[in-house]
Amino acid sequence: MKRLLAVILLIGTIGAIFANPIEMKLIGRIWFTEQNQPKLEFSPHMFYNGTADVIIYDGYDSYTYAVDFTADNPVIIDLPQAHLSREQGYLQATIVGYVTDSVSWGESIANGFSSLVGTQCATQLLVSGWESSYYLFAKDYSTESGSAFDTLARITINVHCSDQNGNPASNYPIMMMSMWPPLSYTDSNGNASFSFYCCKAMLSVRSLTSWDVVADTVFFAEPDQTYNIDFVVPSSAINDQFSQIPQGNFSIYPNVLRSHNSGVVNLSYDAKLDADSHIELYDIKGRLIESRVYTATNMQLQLPRLASGVYFLRLSSKGRLLGNSKLIVLK
């Protein structure tokens, strides 16, 4: 049963790799025993991959291990000679002519993860989004609490965005490692909240129109911690035509559009509208696709033919933003 599960997980991993081509990895998990001896668990990429000589380099010396990847998984080796500690270290694993993988850890933010504490382990995870994938090292409570494919430990991040005058900045996408889709969007009070892995967190706020980074931060996130982060969005990143007027609530239904919806969405705005009100459709890169006069508080909008993806509908009046809503198109 374990072997069957490993094969299924491996097939899923390979499928993700072909969908978003990424490099092969050798390092899976790193931790230390009660006797402070380092241990290395190899990546699931190596499951049933034959036998090979793995060269381990710790920044000082090299050691060669004959590893049988056909053995029962996971495949784990002890590194008693390596110059490694919970506080800091550098580990490079190489199969000559096939794959090289490395990571460093310690207090400096230049490292891949922070110092390990007690039974903590660091797991290299493949995080996949709609359009891209990336690797990160995530901390977990121990090797027993998670697996090579996921960790149990999480953090909570609370973000507040405001402009240079101290006003809440709403509808701003909050992204981690440039991963799409965004983890969250700021609400009308400029707030966003979400959970994530305990990793080297590279958090950014994106422009409403160009999707350029307008504010960002990098920090080591530790298990079970809550991080409250304030961002100030520079005035140059805010286009005056999208200045928010908090008069009413704008909503669309459905916000996930499928083929059976025939390209029709229902729009609603629960406040009085000026005669010069428009509904505008933008793509994910901030390019205007279509603009129409918004004729009623509630109306149906027939959209043009759209490819699968993420779009934004923005309701504006006399050049000022009244509401903004995300639309996902699935074909």
mmCIF file of C-alpha atoms in Angstrom:
data_model
loop_
_atom_site.group_PDB
_atom_site.id
_atom_site.type_symbol
_atom_site.label_atom_id
_atom_site.label_comp_id
_atom_site.label_asym_id
_atom_site.label_seq_id
_atom_site.Cartn_x
_atom_site.Cartn_y
_atom_site.Cartn_z
ATOM 1 C CA MET A 1 0.000 0.000 0.000
ATOM 2 C CA LYS A 2 2.797 2.431 0.888
ATOM 3 C CA ARG A 3 4.529 1.652 -2.392
ATOM 4 C CA LEU A 4 1.292 2.261 -4.341
ATOM 5 C CA LEU A 5 0.741 5.583 -2.546
ATOM 6 C CA ALA A 6 4.308 6.643 -3.279
ATOM 7 C CA VAL A 7 3.861 5.827 -6.972
ATOM 8 C CA ILE A 8 0.619 7.845 -7.127
ATOM 9 C CA LEU A 9 2.261 10.830 -5.439
ATOM 10 C CA LEU A 10 5.257 10.535 -7.741
ATOM 11 C CA ILE A 11 2.992 10.555 -10.811
ATOM 12 C CA GLY A 12 1.320 13.708 -9.487
ATOM 13 C CA THR A 13 4.694 15.337 -8.955
ATOM 14 C CA ILE A 14 5.844 14.413 -12.458
ATOM 15 C CA GLY A 15 2.583 15.773 -13.878
ATOM 16 C CA ALA A 16 3.173 19.090 -12.142
ATOM 17 C CA ILE A 17 6.724 19.194 -13.472
ATOM 18 C CA PHE A 18 5.628 18.716 -17.085
ATOM 19 C CA ALA A 19 2.807 21.240 -16.698
ATOM 20 C CA ASN A 20 5.236 23.828 -15.313
ATOM 21 C CA PRO A 21 8.799 22.755 -16.229
ATOM 22 C CA ILE A 22 11.018 23.078 -13.176
ATOM 23 C CA GLU A 23 14.322 21.686 -12.022
ATOM 24 C CA MET A 24 14.702 18.285 -10.387
ATOM 25 C CA LYS A 25 15.442 18.286 -6.646
ATOM 26 C CA LEU A 26 17.511 15.933 -4.507
ATOM 27 C CA ILE A 27 17.066 17.338 -0.978
ATOM 28 C CA GLY A 28 13.776 16.438 0.714
ATOM 29 C CA ARG A 29 13.953 17.030 4.483
ATOM 30 C CA ILE A 30 16.714 18.027 6.915
ATOM 31 C CA TRP A 31 16.652 17.611 10.705
ATOM 32 C CA PHE A 32 18.805 16.737 13.715
ATOM 33 C CA THR A 33 18.560 13.919 16.259
ATOM 34 C CA GLU A 34 18.570 14.403 20.032
ATOM 35 C CA GLN A 35 22.320 13.736 19.804
ATOM 36 C CA ASN A 36 22.621 16.661 17.340
ATOM 37 C CA GLN A 37 23.394 14.384 14.400
ATOM 38 C CA PRO A 38 22.174 15.726 11.024
ATOM 39 C CA LYS A 39 19.919 13.559 8.859
ATOM 40 C CA LEU A 40 18.927 13.961 5.219
ATOM 41 C CA GLU A 41 15.808 12.542 3.596
ATOM 42 C CA PHE A 42 15.977 12.549 -0.189
ATOM 43 C CA SER A 43 13.334 14.196 -2.350
ATOM 44 C CA PRO A 44 10.369 12.140 -3.642
ATOM 45 C CA HIS A 45 11.767 12.919 -7.118
ATOM 46 C CA MET A 46 14.298 10.162 -6.444
ATOM 47 C CA PHE A 47 11.757 7.435 -5.620
ATOM 48 C CA TYR A 48 12.568 4.181 -7.480
ATOM 49 C CA ASN A 49 15.397 5.912 -9.337
ATOM 50 C CA GLY A 50 17.973 3.132 -9.109
ATOM 51 C CA THR A 51 21.238 3.364 -7.209
ATOM 52 C CA ALA A 52 23.674 6.251 -7.339
ATOM 53 C CA ASP A 53 26.675 7.806 -5.645
ATOM 54 C CA VAL A 54 25.557 10.979 -3.893
ATOM 55 C CA ILE A 55 28.264 13.532 -3.118
ATOM 56 C CA ILE A 56 27.533 15.612 -0.023
ATOM 57 C CA TYR A 57 29.414 18.903 0.407
ATOM 58 C CA ASP A 58 29.020 20.909 3.637
ATOM 59 C CA GLY A 59 31.067 23.959 2.657
ATOM 60 C CA TYR A 60 34.251 22.405 4.069
ATOM 61 C CA ASP A 61 34.519 18.763 3.034
ATOM 62 C CA SER A 62 32.911 16.316 0.603
ATOM 63 C CA TYR A 63 31.559 12.852 1.408
ATOM 64 C CA THR A 64 30.317 10.190 -1.011
ATOM 65 C CA TYR A 65 27.394 7.922 -0.157
ATOM 66 C CA ALA A 66 26.221 4.927 -2.198
ATOM 67 C CA VAL A 67 22.440 5.301 -2.061
ATOM 68 C CA ASP A 68 19.857 2.722 -3.100
ATOM 69 C CA PHE A 69 16.780 4.657 -4.223
ATOM 70 C CA THR A 70 14.909 1.419 -4.925
ATOM 71 C CA ALA A 71 14.679 0.725 -1.187
ATOM 72 C CA ASP A 72 11.509 1.372 0.806
ATOM 73 C CA ASN A 73 10.789 5.062 0.837
ATOM 74 C CA PRO A 74 11.624 7.479 2.286
ATOM 75 C CA VAL A 75 15.375 7.116 1.731
ATOM 76 C CA ILE A 76 17.291 8.663 4.644
ATOM 77 C CA ILE A 77 21.010 8.935 5.353
ATOM 78 C CA ASP A 78 22.969 10.020 8.437
ATOM 79 C CA LEU A 79 25.594 12.741 8.050
ATOM 80 C CA PRO A 80 27.765 12.231 11.159
ATOM 81 C CA GLN A 81 30.906 13.778 9.639
ATOM 82 C CA ALA A 82 29.295 16.881 8.178
ATOM 83 C CA HIS A 83 30.034 20.303 9.633
ATOM 84 C CA LEU A 84 26.378 21.119 10.250
ATOM 85 C CA SER A 85 24.368 22.334 13.236
ATOM 86 C CA ARG A 86 20.818 23.362 13.969
ATOM 87 C CA GLU A 87 21.956 26.975 14.149
ATOM 88 C CA GLN A 88 23.587 27.163 10.731
ATOM 89 C CA GLY A 89 24.854 25.116 7.843
ATOM 90 C CA TYR A 90 25.302 24.622 4.125
ATOM 91 C CA LEU A 91 24.383 21.393 2.373
ATOM 92 C CA GLN A 92 24.916 20.494 -1.260
ATOM 93 C CA ALA A 93 23.888 17.111 -2.669
ATOM 94 C CA THR A 94 25.028 16.008 -6.126
ATOM 95 C CA ILE A 95 24.589 13.035 -8.410
ATOM 96 C CA VAL A 96 27.239 13.760 -11.031
ATOM 97 C CA GLY A 97 25.766 14.364 -14.466
ATOM 98 C CA TYR A 98 22.193 14.230 -13.157
ATOM 99 C CA VAL A 99 21.220 16.673 -10.426
ATOM 100 C CA THR A 100 22.710 19.125 -7.920
ATOM 101 C CA ASP A 101 20.692 20.622 -5.084
ATOM 102 C CA SER A 102 21.747 22.876 -2.212
ATOM 103 C CA VAL A 103 20.465 24.971 0.680
ATOM 104 C CA SER A 104 21.883 27.032 3.538
ATOM 105 C CA TRP A 105 20.286 27.972 6.846
ATOM 106 C CA GLY A 106 20.942 30.356 9.700
ATOM 107 C CA GLU A 107 19.909 33.753 11.016
ATOM 108 C CA SER A 108 20.835 35.757 7.902
ATOM 109 C CA ILE A 109 17.899 36.391 5.555
ATOM 110 C CA ALA A 110 20.216 35.406 2.693
ATOM 111 C CA ASN A 111 19.707 31.755 3.729
ATOM 112 C CA GLY A 112 16.979 29.406 2.565
ATOM 113 C CA PHE A 113 15.494 28.953 6.042
ATOM 114 C CA SER A 114 16.208 30.034 9.611
ATOM 115 C CA SER A 115 17.927 28.053 12.362
ATOM 116 C CA LEU A 116 16.191 24.863 13.444
ATOM 117 C CA VAL A 117 14.986 24.494 17.030
ATOM 118 C CA GLY A 118 14.605 21.196 18.907
ATOM 119 C CA THR A 119 12.787 18.590 16.824
ATOM 120 C CA GLN A 120 12.052 20.975 13.933
ATOM 121 C CA CYS A 121 12.751 19.840 10.389
ATOM 122 C CA ALA A 122 12.915 21.730 7.093
ATOM 123 C CA THR A 123 11.028 20.270 4.127
ATOM 124 C CA GLN A 124 11.546 21.276 0.508
ATOM 125 C CA LEU A 125 8.069 21.664 -0.994
ATOM 126 C CA LEU A 126 6.832 22.246 -4.508
ATOM 127 C CA VAL A 127 4.158 24.951 -4.386
ATOM 128 C CA SER A 128 2.051 25.146 -7.537
ATOM 129 C CA GLY A 129 -0.265 27.884 -8.790
ATOM 130 C CA TRP A 130 -2.251 28.299 -11.969
ATOM 131 C CA GLU A 131 0.600 29.586 -14.103
ATOM 132 C CA SER A 132 3.839 28.802 -12.267
ATOM 133 C CA SER A 133 5.492 26.664 -9.614
ATOM 134 C CA TYR A 134 8.358 27.186 -7.222
ATOM 135 C CA TYR A 135 10.217 25.445 -4.406
ATOM 136 C CA LEU A 136 10.564 26.604 -0.822
ATOM 137 C CA PHE A 137 11.894 25.160 2.423
ATOM 138 C CA ALA A 138 9.142 25.062 5.046
ATOM 139 C CA LYS A 139 9.663 24.368 8.734
ATOM 140 C CA ASP A 140 7.593 21.753 10.515
ATOM 141 C CA TYR A 141 7.278 20.709 14.156
ATOM 142 C CA SER A 142 9.035 17.403 13.483
ATOM 143 C CA THR A 143 9.355 14.692 10.867
ATOM 144 C CA GLU A 144 6.333 12.991 12.448
ATOM 145 C CA SER A 145 3.945 15.928 12.033
ATOM 146 C CA GLY A 146 4.171 16.201 8.254
ATOM 147 C CA SER A 147 5.606 14.411 5.254
ATOM 148 C CA ALA A 148 7.860 14.981 2.256
ATOM 149 C CA PHE A 149 4.804 16.369 0.429
ATOM 150 C CA ASP A 150 3.369 18.756 3.013
ATOM 151 C CA THR A 151 3.908 20.279 6.442
ATOM 152 C CA LEU A 152 1.516 20.712 9.349
ATOM 153 C CA ALA A 153 2.935 23.934 10.804
ATOM 154 C CA ARG A 154 1.517 27.215 9.501
ATOM 155 C CA ILE A 155 1.713 30.953 10.150
ATOM 156 C CA THR A 156 -0.903 33.720 10.044
ATOM 157 C CA ILE A 157 -0.201 36.959 8.190
ATOM 158 C CA ASN A 158 -2.312 40.091 8.682
ATOM 159 C CA VAL A 159 -1.636 42.849 6.158
ATOM 160 C CA HIS A 160 -2.807 46.462 6.264
ATOM 161 C CA CYS A 161 -2.320 48.722 3.238
ATOM 162 C CA SER A 162 -2.741 52.492 3.283
ATOM 163 C CA ASP A 163 -1.805 55.379 1.021
ATOM 164 C CA GLN A 164 0.590 58.161 2.017
ATOM 165 C CA ASN A 165 -2.284 60.103 3.572
ATOM 166 C CA GLY A 166 -3.157 57.198 5.840
ATOM 167 C CA ASN A 167 -6.307 56.211 3.955
ATOM 168 C CA PRO A 168 -7.048 52.481 3.546
ATOM 169 C CA ALA A 169 -5.923 51.057 0.190
ATOM 170 C CA SER A 170 -8.522 48.534 -0.950
ATOM 171 C CA ASN A 171 -8.531 45.820 -3.629
ATOM 172 C CA TYR A 172 -4.743 45.482 -3.658
ATOM 173 C CA PRO A 173 -3.475 41.957 -4.447
ATOM 174 C CA ILE A 174 -1.118 40.426 -1.867
ATOM 175 C CA MET A 175 1.281 37.904 -3.380
ATOM 176 C CA MET A 176 3.883 35.460 -2.068
ATOM 177 C CA MET A 177 6.950 34.720 -4.226
ATOM 178 C CA SER A 178 5.182 36.250 -7.260
ATOM 179 C CA MET A 179 2.817 33.280 -7.213
ATOM 180 C CA TRP A 180 -0.477 33.528 -9.087
ATOM 181 C CA PRO A 181 -3.224 33.730 -7.962
ATOM 182 C CA PRO A 182 -2.653 36.254 -5.129
ATOM 183 C CA LEU A 183 -3.068 34.910 -1.608
ATOM 184 C CA SER A 184 -5.564 37.643 -0.821
ATOM 185 C CA TYR A 185 -6.871 41.106 -1.692
ATOM 186 C CA THR A 186 -7.195 44.017 0.722
ATOM 187 C CA ASP A 187 -10.767 44.804 1.744
ATOM 188 C CA SER A 188 -12.428 48.222 2.046
ATOM 189 C CA ASN A 189 -10.473 48.821 5.271
ATOM 190 C CA GLY A 190 -7.172 47.979 3.595
ATOM 191 C CA ASN A 191 -6.872 44.657 5.430
ATOM 192 C CA ALA A 192 -6.056 41.136 4.264
ATOM 193 C CA SER A 193 -5.432 37.970 6.275
ATOM 194 C CA PHE A 194 -4.282 34.472 5.322
ATOM 195 C CA SER A 195 -2.207 31.493 6.472
ATOM 196 C CA PHE A 196 0.926 30.139 4.825
ATOM 197 C CA TYR A 197 3.902 27.829 5.253
ATOM 198 C CA CYS A 198 6.608 28.552 7.837
ATOM 199 C CA CYS A 199 9.227 29.618 5.335
ATOM 200 C CA LYS A 200 11.322 32.485 4.038
ATOM 201 C CA ALA A 201 8.330 34.672 3.261
ATOM 202 C CA MET A 202 8.730 37.020 0.293
ATOM 203 C CA LEU A 203 5.567 39.086 0.452
ATOM 204 C CA SER A 204 4.593 41.814 -1.999
ATOM 205 C CA VAL A 205 1.764 44.233 -2.753
ATOM 206 C CA ARG A 206 1.014 44.711 -6.444
ATOM 207 C CA SER A 207 -0.195 47.709 -8.430
ATOM 208 C CA LEU A 208 -3.899 47.791 -9.191
ATOM 209 C CA THR A 209 -3.257 48.278 -12.902
ATOM 210 C CA SER A 210 0.271 47.235 -13.912
ATOM 211 C CA TRP A 211 0.799 44.439 -11.333
ATOM 212 C CA ASP A 212 4.246 45.863 -10.578
ATOM 213 C CA VAL A 213 5.516 45.522 -6.987
ATOM 214 C CA VAL A 214 4.682 48.697 -5.039
ATOM 215 C CA ALA A 215 5.692 47.425 -1.575
ATOM 216 C CA ASP A 216 7.357 44.269 -0.304
ATOM 217 C CA THR A 217 9.148 42.598 2.577
ATOM 218 C CA VAL A 218 11.160 39.434 3.271
ATOM 219 C CA PHE A 219 11.280 37.651 6.629
ATOM 220 C CA PHE A 220 11.653 34.216 8.218
ATOM 221 C CA ALA A 221 8.256 32.931 9.352
ATOM 222 C CA GLU A 222 8.275 30.665 12.414
ATOM 223 C CA PRO A 223 5.656 28.006 13.302
ATOM 224 C CA ASP A 224 2.408 29.195 14.910
ATOM 225 C CA GLN A 225 3.392 32.868 14.786
ATOM 226 C CA THR A 226 1.161 35.748 13.680
ATOM 227 C CA TYR A 227 2.727 38.568 11.664
ATOM 228 C CA ASN A 228 1.070 41.989 11.428
ATOM 229 C CA ILE A 229 2.528 43.903 8.498
ATOM 230 C CA ASP A 230 1.752 47.477 7.453
ATOM 231 C CA PHE A 231 2.413 48.589 3.891
ATOM 232 C CA VAL A 232 2.252 52.146 2.585
ATOM 233 C CA VAL A 233 1.320 52.261 -1.083
ATOM 234 C CA PRO A 234 3.206 55.113 -2.793
ATOM 235 C CA SER A 235 1.062 57.820 -4.358
ATOM 236 C CA SER A 236 2.682 57.198 -7.737
ATOM 237 C CA ALA A 237 1.169 53.702 -7.718
ATOM 238 C CA ILE A 238 -2.399 54.999 -7.408
ATOM 239 C CA ASN A 239 -4.068 56.217 -10.564
ATOM 240 C CA ASP A 240 -6.490 59.046 -9.693
ATOM 241 C CA GLN A 241 -9.191 57.576 -11.905
ATOM 242 C CA PHE A 242 -9.368 54.639 -9.515
ATOM 243 C CA SER A 243 -9.594 56.635 -6.264
ATOM 244 C CA GLN A 244 -12.210 54.890 -4.148
ATOM 245 C CA ILE A 245 -15.540 56.516 -3.262
ATOM 246 C CA PRO A 246 -17.032 54.349 -0.484
ATOM 247 C CA GLN A 247 -20.692 54.960 -1.414
ATOM 248 C CA GLY A 248 -22.063 51.485 -2.086
ATOM 249 C CA ASN A 249 -21.243 47.839 -2.608
ATOM 250 C CA PHE A 250 -20.492 46.508 -6.071
ATOM 251 C CA SER A 251 -20.935 42.785 -6.706
ATOM 252 C CA ILE A 252 -21.075 40.377 -9.617
ATOM 253 C CA TYR A 253 -22.656 36.941 -10.018
ATOM 254 C CA PRO A 254 -21.395 34.468 -10.946
ATOM 255 C CA ASN A 255 -17.798 35.426 -10.208
ATOM 256 C CA VAL A 256 -16.621 32.131 -11.718
ATOM 257 C CA LEU A 257 -17.869 32.032 -15.296
ATOM 258 C CA ARG A 258 -18.203 28.669 -17.029
ATOM 259 C CA SER A 259 -19.302 27.757 -20.537
ATOM 260 C CA HIS A 260 -22.925 27.126 -19.494
ATOM 261 C CA ASN A 261 -23.225 30.749 -18.302
ATOM 262 C CA SER A 262 -23.120 31.908 -21.961
ATOM 263 C CA GLY A 263 -20.810 34.788 -21.086
ATOM 264 C CA VAL A 264 -23.441 36.625 -19.014
ATOM 265 C CA VAL A 265 -22.769 38.120 -15.568
ATOM 266 C CA ASN A 266 -25.194 39.908 -13.252
ATOM 267 C CA LEU A 267 -23.991 43.241 -11.853
ATOM 268 C CA SER A 268 -25.304 45.006 -8.766
ATOM 269 C CA TYR A 269 -24.491 48.327 -7.074
ATOM 270 C CA ASP A 270 -26.563 49.272 -4.012
ATOM 271 C CA ALA A 271 -26.275 53.065 -4.219
ATOM 272 C CA LYS A 272 -27.369 55.841 -6.551
ATOM 273 C CA LEU A 273 -25.349 56.160 -9.764
ATOM 274 C CA ASP A 274 -24.497 59.192 -11.862
ATOM 275 C CA ALA A 275 -25.452 59.209 -15.524
ATOM 276 C CA ASP A 276 -21.767 59.054 -16.470
ATOM 277 C CA SER A 277 -21.070 55.628 -14.926
ATOM 278 C CA HIS A 278 -19.143 52.941 -16.767
ATOM 279 C CA ILE A 279 -18.318 49.272 -16.273
ATOM 280 C CA GLU A 280 -14.856 48.361 -17.523
ATOM 281 C CA LEU A 281 -13.355 44.929 -18.148
ATOM 282 C CA TYR A 282 -9.592 44.468 -17.635
ATOM 283 C CA ASP A 283 -7.344 41.462 -18.089
ATOM 284 C CA ILE A 284 -4.813 40.300 -15.516
ATOM 285 C CA LYS A 285 -2.126 42.634 -16.908
ATOM 286 C CA GLY A 286 -4.323 45.682 -16.447
ATOM 287 C CA ARG A 287 -5.225 46.077 -20.127
ATOM 288 C CA LEU A 288 -8.673 47.495 -20.877
ATOM 289 C CA ILE A 289 -10.731 45.021 -22.921
ATOM 290 C CA GLU A 290 -14.104 46.718 -22.976
ATOM 291 C CA SER A 291 -15.956 49.715 -21.500
ATOM 292 C CA ARG A 292 -19.732 50.175 -21.399
ATOM 293 C CA VAL A 293 -22.174 52.618 -19.865
ATOM 294 C CA TYR A 294 -23.598 51.272 -16.606
ATOM 295 C CA THR A 295 -27.299 51.854 -17.155
ATOM 296 C CA ALA A 296 -28.981 50.605 -13.977
ATOM 297 C CA THR A 297 -28.391 49.641 -10.352
ATOM 298 C CA ASN A 298 -28.815 46.010 -11.395
ATOM 299 C CA MET A 299 -28.021 44.875 -14.896
ATOM 300 C CA GLN A 300 -26.849 41.922 -16.955
ATOM 301 C CA LEU A 301 -23.635 42.222 -18.908
ATOM 302 C CA GLN A 302 -22.914 40.143 -22.004
ATOM 303 C CA LEU A 303 -19.152 39.693 -22.095
ATOM 304 C CA PRO A 304 -17.067 39.271 -25.242
ATOM 305 C CA ARG A 305 -15.438 35.904 -25.940
ATOM 306 C CA LEU A 306 -12.783 35.486 -23.264
ATOM 307 C CA ALA A 307 -10.019 32.933 -22.836
ATOM 308 C CA SER A 308 -9.767 31.078 -19.537
ATOM 309 C CA GLY A 309 -8.101 33.270 -16.937
ATOM 310 C CA VAL A 310 -8.574 36.045 -14.395
ATOM 311 C CA TYR A 311 -10.223 39.366 -15.225
ATOM 312 C CA PHE A 312 -11.434 42.421 -13.329
ATOM 313 C CA LEU A 313 -14.694 44.355 -13.633
ATOM 314 C CA ARG A 314 -14.464 47.941 -12.401
ATOM 315 C CA LEU A 315 -17.371 50.292 -11.911
ATOM 316 C CA SER A 316 -16.421 53.975 -12.202
ATOM 317 C CA SER A 317 -18.173 57.324 -12.327
ATOM 318 C CA LYS A 318 -16.644 60.557 -13.624
ATOM 319 C CA GLY A 319 -13.208 58.980 -13.516
ATOM 320 C CA ARG A 320 -13.417 57.654 -9.955
ATOM 321 C CA LEU A 321 -13.653 54.028 -8.860
ATOM 322 C CA LEU A 322 -16.905 52.880 -7.231
ATOM 323 C CA GLY A 323 -16.225 49.154 -7.104
ATOM 324 C CA ASN A 324 -13.885 46.434 -8.274
ATOM 325 C CA SER A 325 -14.559 42.698 -8.571
ATOM 326 C CA LYS A 326 -12.511 39.738 -9.754
ATOM 327 C CA LEU A 327 -13.929 37.438 -12.441
ATOM 328 C CA ILE A 328 -12.546 33.966 -13.187
ATOM 329 C CA VAL A 329 -13.310 32.449 -16.592
ATOM 330 C CA LEU A 330 -13.097 28.660 -16.941
ATOM 331 C CA LYS A 331 -13.697 26.990 -20.297
#
